[in-house]
Amino acid sequence: MSELLKTQEIIYSKGNAIKVYTDKDIASAYVAERIAKIIKGKQSTGERAVIGLATGSTPKGVYKELVRLHKDEGLSFRNVSTFNLDEYYPILPIDDQSYVSFMKNNLFNHIDIDSDYVHIPDGTLSIEGIQAYCDLYEQKIVDFGGLDIQLLGIGRTGHIGFNEPGAVSDSRTRLVTLNDITREDAKDDFGGKEKVPTQAITMGVQTITQAKEVILMALSSRKAEIIKKALEGEVSADIPATFLQRLSNVEYILDSEAASLLSK
Ligand code: PGA
């Protein structure tokens, strides 16, 4: 096996599969392949694949590979429905920093997905209309048959989606307040922390954990500390990613840097 393809797999006593890659591109290609397999499997039975998507720097390589699979290998997304985890609030879809723009730039503009089947929380709603909208977002996921797979990054606060510390395990799609560290981490995108919205709409912890499969990705040394807490710490709302420890259908895809503080 070439050095590049070498991965180290650790199975923790809690039963979670953790794959550690020396090469981020190989890690991303693995995740893209997992998603492509679900899409093709559903195509063979004439069904729709329901894919939960994430934004941020971490999944960019996955989207790049999915675009390559579409362009070079004919992977079609005509049978795909997507639900994104979250969106800033308030924000206009046309704003550069919106997750609508992110998803178009990184994936949707380059594949054959039908935009009628793309769902991203709406950052333009009036405050009064948000909860009803969020309830409908949940209902739509159920109506599509549930998420076949949910892709996640992790914030330095331990957030999944924008479920910041304090988010409980039965939380659902709702308006939340962003943690200070999260706003600090987003400041370069917005040209200053004071310009980062203070709120967001996010799927809840329960929405995420009800997915049939979950993949959490963390790439870079910036995530090493939180990855150790998320995978080895006590399950607690203080670090919402710890709720994934209770699942048997979660896979952690890490690079060596993000995995560097894990007990061997
Ligand atoms: P990042 O964000 O991929 O940009 O590090 C991850 C997250 O906040 O979930």
XYZ file of N, CA and C and ligand atoms in Angstrom:
801
model
N 0.847 -1.204 0.000
C 0.000 0.000 0.000
C 0.882 1.254 0.000
N 0.541 2.236 -0.803
C 1.371 3.441 -0.838
C 1.213 4.219 0.462
N 2.204 5.038 0.731
C 2.206 5.849 1.970
C 0.929 6.689 2.033
N 0.528 7.198 0.875
C -0.612 8.101 0.796
C -1.915 7.433 1.229
N -2.036 6.169 0.904
C -3.300 5.489 1.179
C -3.365 4.892 2.582
N -2.240 4.993 3.279
C -2.193 4.361 4.593
C -3.119 5.084 5.581
N -3.980 4.365 6.210
C -4.814 4.948 7.260
C -4.659 4.098 8.494
N -4.925 4.740 9.585
C -4.831 4.008 10.833
C -6.236 3.975 11.401
N -6.745 2.825 11.680
C -8.103 2.760 12.216
C -8.056 2.322 13.668
N -8.718 3.097 14.491
C -8.767 2.766 15.909
C -10.234 2.516 16.250
N -10.540 1.439 16.874
C -11.906 1.233 17.344
C -11.920 1.441 18.853
N -12.633 2.431 19.283
C -12.689 2.725 20.711
C -13.636 1.776 21.426
N -13.449 1.690 22.729
C -14.304 0.807 23.522
C -15.769 1.235 23.411
N -15.994 2.531 23.196
C -17.379 2.992 23.060
C -17.975 2.554 21.726
N -17.169 1.944 20.896
C -17.687 1.365 19.663
C -17.633 2.287 18.465
N -17.067 3.462 18.639
C -17.028 4.402 17.526
C -15.842 4.128 16.613
N -16.111 4.137 15.311
C -15.020 3.950 14.357
C -14.329 5.289 14.137
N -13.036 5.285 14.265
C -12.262 6.506 14.050
C -11.231 6.198 12.979
N -11.263 6.968 11.896
C -10.273 6.757 10.849
C -9.360 7.961 10.810
N -8.087 7.719 10.893
C -7.109 8.802 10.912
C -6.300 8.736 9.625
N -6.278 9.830 8.897
C -5.587 9.880 7.606
C -4.393 10.824 7.678
N -3.317 10.447 7.014
C -2.179 11.356 6.946
C -2.430 12.436 5.883
N -3.325 12.162 4.965
C -3.563 13.075 3.848
C -5.035 13.521 3.844
N -5.251 14.838 3.948
C -6.624 15.383 4.015
C -7.435 15.055 2.761
N -6.772 15.066 1.607
C -7.492 14.811 0.353
C -8.019 13.380 0.304
N -7.226 12.466 0.842
C -7.669 11.059 0.868
C -8.851 10.909 1.833
N -8.774 11.629 2.949
C -9.890 11.606 3.914
C -11.164 12.128 3.249
N -11.037 13.234 2.531
C -12.196 13.836 1.859
C -12.737 12.912 0.770
N -11.830 12.272 0.040
C -12.258 11.366 -1.031
C -13.022 10.176 -0.450
N -12.597 9.717 0.711
C -13.303 8.607 1.362
C -14.750 9.016 1.690
N -14.906 10.214 2.255
C -16.250 10.680 2.636
C -17.119 10.876 1.379
N -16.524 11.452 0.333
C -17.266 11.646 -0.918
C -17.733 10.298 -1.470
N -16.863 9.307 -1.366
C -17.196 7.968 -1.860
C -18.367 7.374 -1.066
N -18.368 7.595 0.246
C -19.473 7.115 1.085
C -20.804 7.729 0.632
N -20.763 9.034 0.370
C -21.977 9.734 -0.065
C -22.397 9.237 -1.454
N -21.420 9.098 -2.348
C -21.722 8.635 -3.713
C -22.357 7.243 -3.690
N -21.891 6.418 -2.789
C -22.415 5.054 -2.681
C -23.903 5.058 -2.292
N -24.246 5.951 -1.375
C -25.649 6.073 -0.961
C -26.493 6.555 -2.142
N -25.988 7.559 -2.846
C -26.721 8.106 -3.997
C -26.951 7.012 -5.046
N -25.906 6.262 -5.366
C -26.016 5.211 -6.394
C -26.918 4.078 -5.924
N -26.816 3.740 -4.651
C -27.675 2.699 -4.093
C -29.143 3.061 -4.245
N -29.463 4.316 -3.966
C -30.853 4.787 -4.084
C -31.273 4.838 -5.554
N -30.327 5.183 -6.429
C -30.653 5.210 -7.869
C -31.065 3.819 -8.334
N -30.390 2.816 -7.814
C -30.656 1.452 -8.286
C -32.040 0.962 -7.857
N -32.608 1.603 -6.830
C -33.962 1.200 -6.389
C -35.002 2.268 -6.728
N -34.590 3.281 -7.501
C -35.520 4.327 -7.932
C -35.962 5.250 -6.804
N -35.128 5.393 -5.782
C -35.495 6.255 -4.640
C -34.638 7.517 -4.620
N -35.014 8.437 -3.741
C -34.218 9.638 -3.524
C -33.261 9.415 -2.362
N -32.049 9.935 -2.500
C -31.091 9.935 -1.387
C -31.271 11.257 -0.637
N -31.297 11.187 0.673
C -31.506 12.392 1.492
C -30.215 12.648 2.278
N -29.538 13.711 1.879
C -28.173 13.942 2.381
C -28.143 15.223 3.217
N -27.649 15.118 4.429
C -27.477 16.282 5.300
C -26.092 16.869 5.098
N -26.047 18.147 4.764
C -24.765 18.761 4.393
C -24.299 19.797 5.414
N -22.995 20.028 5.410
C -22.368 20.970 6.326
C -21.581 22.006 5.535
N -21.276 23.106 6.178
C -20.457 24.149 5.550
C -19.180 24.334 6.371
N -18.375 25.331 6.000
C -17.099 25.557 6.690
C -15.951 25.053 5.838
N -14.750 25.231 6.325
C -13.577 24.843 5.528
C -13.440 23.321 5.446
N -13.882 22.618 6.474
C -13.637 21.169 6.553
C -14.235 20.367 5.388
N -15.507 20.557 5.025
C -16.071 19.690 3.968
C -15.754 20.126 2.538
N -14.974 21.202 2.387
C -14.719 21.691 1.017
C -14.104 20.623 0.122
N -13.186 19.834 0.685
C -12.539 18.779 -0.106
C -13.517 17.694 -0.515
N -14.516 17.447 0.330
C -15.554 16.448 0.000
C -16.353 16.951 -1.203
N -16.725 18.231 -1.166
C -17.517 18.777 -2.265
C -16.708 18.808 -3.565
N -15.425 19.123 -3.435
C -14.550 19.142 -4.619
C -14.533 17.748 -5.264
N -14.444 16.740 -4.431
C -14.399 15.366 -4.943
C -15.761 14.958 -5.514
N -16.855 15.384 -4.883
C -18.186 15.060 -5.436
C -18.364 15.715 -6.806
N -17.861 16.933 -6.954
C -17.931 17.621 -8.257
C -17.103 16.843 -9.285
N -15.940 16.384 -8.854
C -15.093 15.593 -9.765
C -15.804 14.290 -10.168
N -16.440 13.647 -9.196
C -17.155 12.399 -9.512
C -18.278 12.663 -10.512
N -18.925 13.841 -10.374
C -19.987 14.212 -11.319
C -19.401 14.448 -12.715
N -18.360 15.263 -12.780
C -17.804 15.659 -14.080
C -17.030 14.532 -14.770
N -16.248 13.790 -14.012
C -15.357 12.779 -14.618
C -15.966 11.388 -14.648
N -16.839 11.101 -13.691
C -17.321 9.723 -13.595
C -18.830 9.610 -13.721
N -19.480 10.738 -14.075
C -20.899 10.691 -14.394
C -21.839 10.510 -13.214
N -21.360 10.777 -11.988
C -22.262 10.661 -10.839
C -23.360 11.719 -10.963
N -24.606 11.271 -10.968
C -25.722 12.211 -11.083
C -26.348 12.470 -9.717
N -26.819 13.697 -9.552
C -27.467 14.100 -8.291
C -28.964 14.356 -8.516
N -29.494 13.838 -9.640
C -30.913 14.098 -9.946
C -31.850 13.476 -8.914
N -31.389 12.451 -8.241
C -32.246 11.791 -7.239
C -31.872 12.204 -5.811
N -31.179 13.351 -5.691
C -30.689 13.739 -4.356
C -31.499 14.902 -3.781
N -31.889 14.751 -2.528
C -32.469 15.849 -1.748
C -31.450 16.208 -0.681
N -31.241 17.492 -0.450
C -30.265 17.887 0.569
C -30.909 18.779 1.631
N -30.405 18.647 2.822
C -30.782 19.523 3.939
C -29.493 20.027 4.578
N -29.292 21.331 4.542
C -28.110 21.863 5.226
C -28.376 22.025 6.715
N -27.287 21.900 7.457
C -27.367 21.967 8.923
C -27.853 23.306 9.442
N -27.369 24.389 8.820
C -27.567 25.678 9.483
C -27.384 26.849 8.527
N -27.710 28.020 9.020
C -27.517 29.281 8.284
C -27.450 30.408 9.310
N -26.648 31.400 9.013
C -26.605 32.587 9.875
C -27.963 33.281 9.861
N -28.227 34.033 10.943
C -29.449 34.835 11.009
C -29.135 36.178 11.659
N -29.518 37.303 11.058
C -30.099 37.340 9.724
C -28.999 37.381 8.669
N -29.351 36.918 7.483
C -28.429 37.013 6.349
C -29.235 36.856 5.062
N -28.770 37.521 4.015
C -29.430 37.365 2.714
C -28.760 36.217 1.963
N -29.540 35.436 1.215
C -28.930 34.334 0.466
C -27.835 34.803 -0.483
N -27.963 36.020 -1.002
C -26.964 36.511 -1.969
C -25.700 37.044 -1.296
N -25.710 37.196 0.018
C -24.492 37.646 0.703
C -23.385 36.611 0.514
N -22.169 37.097 0.354
C -21.032 36.184 0.146
C -20.869 35.185 1.286
N -21.197 35.629 2.505
C -20.952 34.777 3.674
C -22.099 33.817 3.968
N -23.202 33.923 3.210
C -24.334 33.034 3.510
C -23.966 31.604 3.144
N -24.615 30.666 3.809
C -24.355 29.269 3.478
C -25.030 28.871 2.163
N -25.984 29.679 1.726
C -26.532 29.474 0.380
C -25.423 29.734 -0.640
N -24.716 30.859 -0.480
C -23.605 31.161 -1.402
C -22.522 30.096 -1.310
N -22.202 29.692 -0.089
C -21.168 28.666 0.101
C -21.523 27.396 -0.672
N -22.759 26.949 -0.497
C -23.158 25.677 -1.118
C -23.203 25.787 -2.635
N -23.645 26.952 -3.137
C -23.664 27.140 -4.599
C -22.244 27.124 -5.144
N -21.370 27.882 -4.484
C -19.999 28.011 -4.980
C -19.221 26.704 -4.898
N -19.454 25.961 -3.838
C -18.640 24.761 -3.608
C -19.239 23.491 -4.185
N -20.582 23.484 -4.395
C -21.194 22.240 -4.872
C -22.328 22.444 -5.884
N -23.376 23.115 -5.473
C -24.612 23.065 -6.267
C -24.475 23.617 -7.684
N -23.635 24.653 -7.859
C -23.481 25.231 -9.209
C -22.721 24.317 -10.157
N -22.150 23.250 -9.621
C -21.273 22.404 -10.442
C -21.807 21.000 -10.666
N -23.022 20.743 -10.177
C -23.603 19.395 -10.316
C -25.020 19.526 -10.891
N -25.670 18.394 -11.119
C -26.983 18.421 -11.780
C -28.145 18.283 -10.798
N -27.956 18.758 -9.568
C -29.034 18.653 -8.578
C -30.198 19.578 -8.965
N -31.422 19.144 -8.676
C -32.620 19.951 -8.911
C -32.788 20.874 -7.702
N -32.762 22.195 -7.941
C -32.781 23.151 -6.820
C -34.053 23.045 -5.977
N -35.117 22.440 -6.550
C -36.348 22.254 -5.757
C -36.118 21.312 -4.578
N -35.054 20.523 -4.664
C -34.795 19.529 -3.618
C -33.653 19.938 -2.688
N -33.243 21.199 -2.802
C -32.183 21.736 -1.934
C -32.833 22.516 -0.791
N -32.445 22.216 0.432
C -33.008 22.915 1.590
C -31.890 23.489 2.449
N -31.956 24.792 2.652
C -31.005 25.480 3.537
C -31.843 26.427 4.396
N -31.645 26.430 5.717
C -32.459 27.332 6.545
C -32.427 28.768 6.011
N -33.571 29.431 6.101
C -33.766 30.759 5.526
C -33.364 31.832 6.539
N -32.333 32.584 6.191
C -31.836 33.626 7.103
C -32.557 34.950 6.970
N -33.663 34.985 6.183
C -34.346 36.264 5.925
C -35.700 36.378 6.619
N -36.070 35.373 7.410
C -37.416 35.365 8.004
C -37.578 36.444 9.067
N -38.844 36.823 9.308
C -39.107 37.692 10.466
C -39.016 36.813 11.707
N -38.605 37.409 12.802
C -38.438 36.667 14.060
C -39.689 35.846 14.392
N -40.861 36.440 14.195
C -42.117 35.755 14.571
C -42.341 34.484 13.753
N -41.798 34.460 12.533
C -42.077 33.321 11.655
C -41.071 32.180 11.786
N -40.028 32.389 12.578
C -38.922 31.424 12.564
C -39.308 30.055 13.112
N -39.990 30.013 14.249
C -40.227 28.693 14.844
C -41.117 27.825 13.945
N -42.154 28.435 13.356
C -43.026 27.657 12.463
C -42.212 27.139 11.269
N -41.315 27.986 10.766
C -40.457 27.590 9.653
C -39.566 26.407 10.057
N -39.003 26.496 11.269
C -38.106 25.435 11.752
C -38.871 24.117 11.922
N -40.100 24.210 12.410
C -40.928 23.002 12.578
C -41.175 22.357 11.210
N -41.399 23.208 10.211
C -41.634 22.712 8.856
C -40.370 22.060 8.277
N -39.222 22.639 8.609
C -37.926 22.083 8.155
C -37.781 20.658 8.683
N -38.096 20.489 9.960
C -38.065 19.153 10.578
C -39.031 18.213 9.861
N -40.245 18.726 9.622
C -41.280 17.901 8.994
C -40.858 17.465 7.590
N -40.207 18.379 6.873
C -39.767 18.040 5.505
C -38.753 16.904 5.533
N -37.849 16.925 6.512
C -36.859 15.845 6.623
C -37.590 14.521 6.829
N -38.582 14.540 7.705
C -39.375 13.329 7.972
C -40.109 12.897 6.694
N -40.732 13.871 6.011
C -41.500 13.561 4.799
C -40.623 12.930 3.706
N -39.353 13.323 3.671
C -38.438 12.742 2.679
C -37.917 11.374 3.119
N -38.324 10.948 4.314
C -37.910 9.625 4.783
C -36.742 9.654 5.746
N -36.335 10.857 6.172
C -35.222 10.987 7.127
C -33.892 11.110 6.398
N -32.896 11.587 7.128
C -31.568 11.786 6.538
C -30.862 10.447 6.400
N -30.448 10.118 5.191
C -29.679 8.876 4.998
C -28.288 9.016 5.597
N -27.744 10.208 5.489
C -26.423 10.464 6.082
C -26.337 11.943 6.428
N -25.691 12.249 7.540
C -25.447 13.644 7.911
C -23.949 13.869 8.024
N -23.470 14.830 7.265
C -22.055 15.217 7.313
C -21.894 16.342 8.333
N -20.865 16.235 9.169
C -20.625 17.253 10.205
C -19.170 17.677 10.235
N -18.952 18.966 10.530
C -17.654 19.418 11.014
C -17.803 19.564 12.518
N -16.821 20.146 13.158
C -16.941 20.434 14.591
C -16.297 21.788 14.843
N -16.963 22.616 15.645
C -16.383 23.914 16.000
C -15.474 23.764 17.205
N -14.658 24.766 17.451
C -13.754 24.693 18.609
C -14.528 24.712 19.932
N -15.798 25.117 19.886
C -16.654 25.058 21.084
C -17.220 23.659 21.311
N -17.040 22.786 20.326
C -17.681 21.466 20.388
C -19.045 21.470 19.718
N -19.329 22.553 18.992
C -20.637 22.579 18.322
C -20.678 21.631 17.127
N -21.882 21.082 16.898
C -22.204 20.372 15.659
C -23.408 21.108 15.090
N -23.396 21.394 13.780
C -24.293 22.441 13.302
C -23.905 23.675 14.107
N -24.910 24.470 14.482
C -24.615 25.579 15.413
C -25.193 25.262 16.790
N -25.156 24.002 17.163
C -25.554 23.622 18.524
C -24.372 23.882 19.439
N -24.400 25.046 20.067
C -23.292 25.502 20.907
C -23.410 24.888 22.304
N -22.378 25.018 23.135
C -22.459 24.506 24.503
C -23.765 24.908 25.177
N -24.404 23.940 25.795
C -25.714 24.163 26.425
C -26.839 23.514 25.633
N -26.585 23.193 24.366
C -27.634 22.576 23.538
C -27.923 21.165 24.048
N -29.183 20.864 24.264
C -29.542 19.573 24.856
C -29.748 18.511 23.774
N -29.756 17.249 24.220
C -29.764 16.143 23.258
C -31.073 16.039 22.480
N -32.172 16.588 23.034
C -33.431 16.493 22.277
C -33.779 17.810 21.569
N -32.767 18.656 21.353
C -33.026 19.919 20.645
C -33.327 19.651 19.173
N -34.152 20.546 18.620
C -34.554 20.410 17.222
C -34.243 21.727 16.491
N -34.653 21.805 15.234
C -34.309 22.994 14.444
C -34.891 24.248 15.096
N -34.036 25.270 15.259
C -34.444 26.465 16.005
C -33.449 27.608 15.795
N -33.838 28.767 16.318
C -32.939 29.933 16.313
C -32.041 29.846 17.547
N -30.740 30.059 17.356
C -29.799 29.984 18.484
C -28.884 31.205 18.489
N -28.231 31.415 19.613
C -27.218 32.471 19.738
C -25.849 31.846 19.549
N -25.018 32.483 18.748
C -23.687 31.925 18.482
C -22.729 32.190 19.641
N -21.893 31.234 19.920
C -20.855 31.365 20.935
C -19.808 32.375 20.468
N -19.216 33.032 21.430
C -18.194 34.039 21.139
C -17.018 33.467 20.326
N -16.597 32.261 20.673
C -15.464 31.633 19.965
C -15.842 31.366 18.511
N -17.084 30.944 18.301
C -17.563 30.684 16.937
C -17.546 31.966 16.110
N -17.955 33.079 16.727
C -17.961 34.354 16.003
C -16.528 34.814 15.739
N -15.662 34.554 16.684
C -14.230 34.876 16.510
C -13.672 34.086 15.300
N -14.031 32.801 15.236
C -13.519 31.951 14.154
C -14.071 32.359 12.785
N -15.213 33.055 12.781
C -15.834 33.451 11.504
C -15.445 34.862 11.086
N -14.623 35.513 11.901
C -14.392 36.954 11.661
C -13.714 37.258 10.329
N -12.840 36.359 9.867
C -12.163 36.631 8.593
C -13.139 36.605 7.419
N -14.142 35.724 7.512
C -15.143 35.650 6.434
C -15.951 36.945 6.346
N -16.175 37.574 7.499
C -17.069 38.737 7.546
C -16.320 40.065 7.575
N -14.974 40.011 7.657
C -14.215 41.258 7.747
C -14.331 41.907 9.112
N -14.315 41.107 10.161
C -14.379 41.638 11.531
C -15.414 40.910 12.350
N -15.062 40.621 13.622
C -15.982 39.861 14.479
C -17.311 40.594 14.688
N -17.232 41.937 14.751
C -18.461 42.690 15.018
C -19.461 42.564 13.871
N -18.979 42.126 12.704
C -19.890 41.971 11.552
C -20.488 40.564 11.476
N -20.002 39.641 12.296
C -20.540 38.273 12.276
C -21.904 38.294 12.961
N -22.937 37.742 12.334
C -24.245 37.719 13.002
C -24.144 37.065 14.380
N -25.002 37.474 15.284
C -24.964 36.900 16.644
C -25.856 35.668 16.746
N -26.667 35.438 15.722
C -27.595 34.310 15.792
C -27.527 33.451 14.520
N -28.158 32.292 14.610
C -28.217 31.379 13.467
C -29.428 30.473 13.624
N -29.841 29.869 12.510
C -30.858 28.804 12.558
C -30.102 27.501 12.355
N -30.340 26.547 13.229
C -29.618 25.276 13.111
C -30.535 24.082 13.344
N -30.260 22.989 12.656
C -30.857 21.713 13.052
C -30.461 21.468 14.505
N -31.266 20.726 15.242
C -30.927 20.423 16.627
C -30.052 19.191 16.754
N -29.622 18.925 17.976
C -28.836 17.709 18.225
C -29.679 16.481 17.874
N -30.959 16.529 18.226
C -31.805 15.368 17.925
C -31.990 15.175 16.419
N -32.154 16.274 15.709
C -32.298 16.182 14.248
C -31.083 15.460 13.660
N -29.913 15.826 14.158
C -28.660 15.249 13.652
C -28.546 13.780 14.048
N -28.826 13.499 15.313
C -28.579 12.132 15.806
C -29.625 11.137 15.287
N -30.704 11.660 14.705
C -31.691 10.749 14.109
C -31.320 10.309 12.692
N -30.254 10.887 12.145
C -29.825 10.477 10.798
C -29.425 8.999 10.827
N -29.592 8.346 9.672
C -29.277 6.908 9.634
C -27.777 6.652 9.787
N -26.975 7.579 9.280
C -25.524 7.507 9.462
C -25.019 8.924 9.705
N -23.955 9.042 10.487
C -23.355 10.350 10.757
C -21.848 10.254 10.507
N -21.327 11.248 9.813
C -19.866 11.337 9.648
C -19.418 12.675 10.206
N -18.539 12.640 11.183
C -17.946 13.879 11.697
C -16.514 13.961 11.201
N -16.200 15.084 10.557
C -14.836 15.291 10.038
C -14.127 16.377 10.829
N -12.850 16.173 11.084
C -12.030 17.237 11.661
C -10.636 17.139 11.052
N -10.212 18.233 10.458
C -8.913 18.279 9.797
C -8.162 19.486 10.342
N -6.989 19.332 10.792
C -6.071 20.377 11.277
C -5.879 20.338 12.790
N -4.723 20.840 13.180
C -4.330 20.834 14.596
C -5.225 21.742 15.437
N -5.891 22.693 14.802
C -6.803 23.587 15.531
C -7.923 22.806 16.209
N -8.196 21.613 15.690
C -9.311 20.824 16.221
C -8.863 19.747 17.210
N -7.545 19.645 17.448
C -7.050 18.520 18.263
C -7.639 18.511 19.671
N -7.670 19.671 20.310
C -8.172 19.720 21.698
C -9.641 19.353 21.789
N -10.436 19.929 20.893
C -11.880 19.666 20.974
C -12.192 18.227 20.548
N -11.401 17.683 19.632
C -11.615 16.289 19.231
C -11.361 15.350 20.407
N -10.335 15.642 21.179
C -10.075 14.799 22.351
C -11.272 14.854 23.314
N -11.761 16.054 23.576
C -12.902 16.196 24.500
C -14.159 15.538 23.932
N -14.378 15.739 22.631
C -15.614 15.223 22.011
C -15.640 13.698 21.990
N -14.481 13.083 21.790
C -14.454 11.622 21.632
C -14.165 10.885 22.931
N -13.427 11.564 23.828
C -13.004 10.854 25.044
C -13.616 11.429 26.312
N -14.229 12.603 26.217
C -14.799 13.238 27.403
C -16.163 12.665 27.762
N -16.649 13.107 28.914
C -17.981 12.697 29.360
C -19.040 13.274 28.420
N -20.114 12.540 28.216
C -21.206 13.050 27.381
C -21.911 14.172 28.146
N -21.961 15.351 27.524
C -22.509 16.505 28.227
C -22.903 17.585 27.239
N -23.944 18.345 27.609
C -24.359 19.473 26.766
C -23.277 20.552 26.713
N -22.285 20.475 27.606
C -21.191 21.454 27.560
C -20.413 21.323 26.252
N -20.402 20.098 25.713
C -19.743 19.846 24.425
C -20.717 19.007 23.592
N -21.595 19.681 22.839
C -22.659 18.946 22.144
C -22.173 17.780 21.273
N -20.970 17.864 20.729
C -20.475 16.752 19.896
C -20.348 15.456 20.690
N -20.267 15.544 22.031
C -20.171 14.303 22.824
C -21.436 13.456 22.705
N -22.565 14.088 22.346
C -23.801 13.304 22.202
C -23.666 12.229 21.113
N -22.743 12.435 20.193
C -22.539 11.436 19.133
C -21.987 10.134 19.705
N -21.349 10.215 20.867
C -20.785 8.989 21.479
C -21.864 7.935 21.723
N -23.107 8.393 21.868
C -24.201 7.448 22.160
C -24.669 6.694 20.914
N -24.207 7.128 19.749
C -24.680 6.519 18.501
C -23.796 5.329 18.124
N -24.398 4.407 17.392
C -23.595 3.277 16.907
C -23.311 3.431 15.414
N -23.872 4.493 14.828
C -23.765 4.670 13.382
C -22.962 5.911 13.034
N -21.976 6.233 13.864
C -21.167 7.426 13.603
C -19.736 7.017 13.276
N -19.163 7.764 12.336
C -17.776 7.513 11.968
C -17.027 8.844 12.055
N -15.865 8.814 12.679
C -15.057 10.019 12.804
C -13.924 9.946 11.785
N -13.839 10.946 10.934
C -12.795 10.989 9.916
C -11.856 12.141 10.272
N -10.660 11.789 10.653
C -9.712 12.793 11.161
C -8.433 12.772 10.347
N -7.723 13.904 10.361
C -6.345 13.830 9.882
C -5.439 13.661 11.108
N -4.185 13.364 10.854
C -3.273 13.052 11.965
C -3.181 14.207 12.958
N -3.279 15.438 12.437
C -3.170 16.601 13.335
C -4.364 16.676 14.276
N -5.550 16.514 13.750
C -6.755 16.593 14.599
C -6.793 15.447 15.606
N -6.162 14.321 15.242
C -6.182 13.132 16.103
C -5.013 13.109 17.076
N -4.151 14.135 17.026
C -2.854 14.045 17.702
C -2.936 13.935 19.219
N -4.030 14.387 19.834
C -4.122 14.329 21.307
C -4.932 13.140 21.812
N -5.452 12.314 20.898
C -6.241 11.158 21.333
C -5.352 10.125 22.019
N -5.910 9.452 23.024
C -5.162 8.377 23.682
C -4.953 7.259 22.668
N -3.767 6.731 22.641
C -3.487 5.668 21.658
C -3.755 4.295 22.264
P -14.641 24.689 9.914
O -15.948 24.817 10.825
O -14.852 23.514 9.028
O -14.591 25.977 9.135
O -13.483 24.508 10.839
C -16.468 23.655 11.368
C -17.663 23.966 12.241
O -17.712 25.060 12.838
O -18.553 23.125 12.340
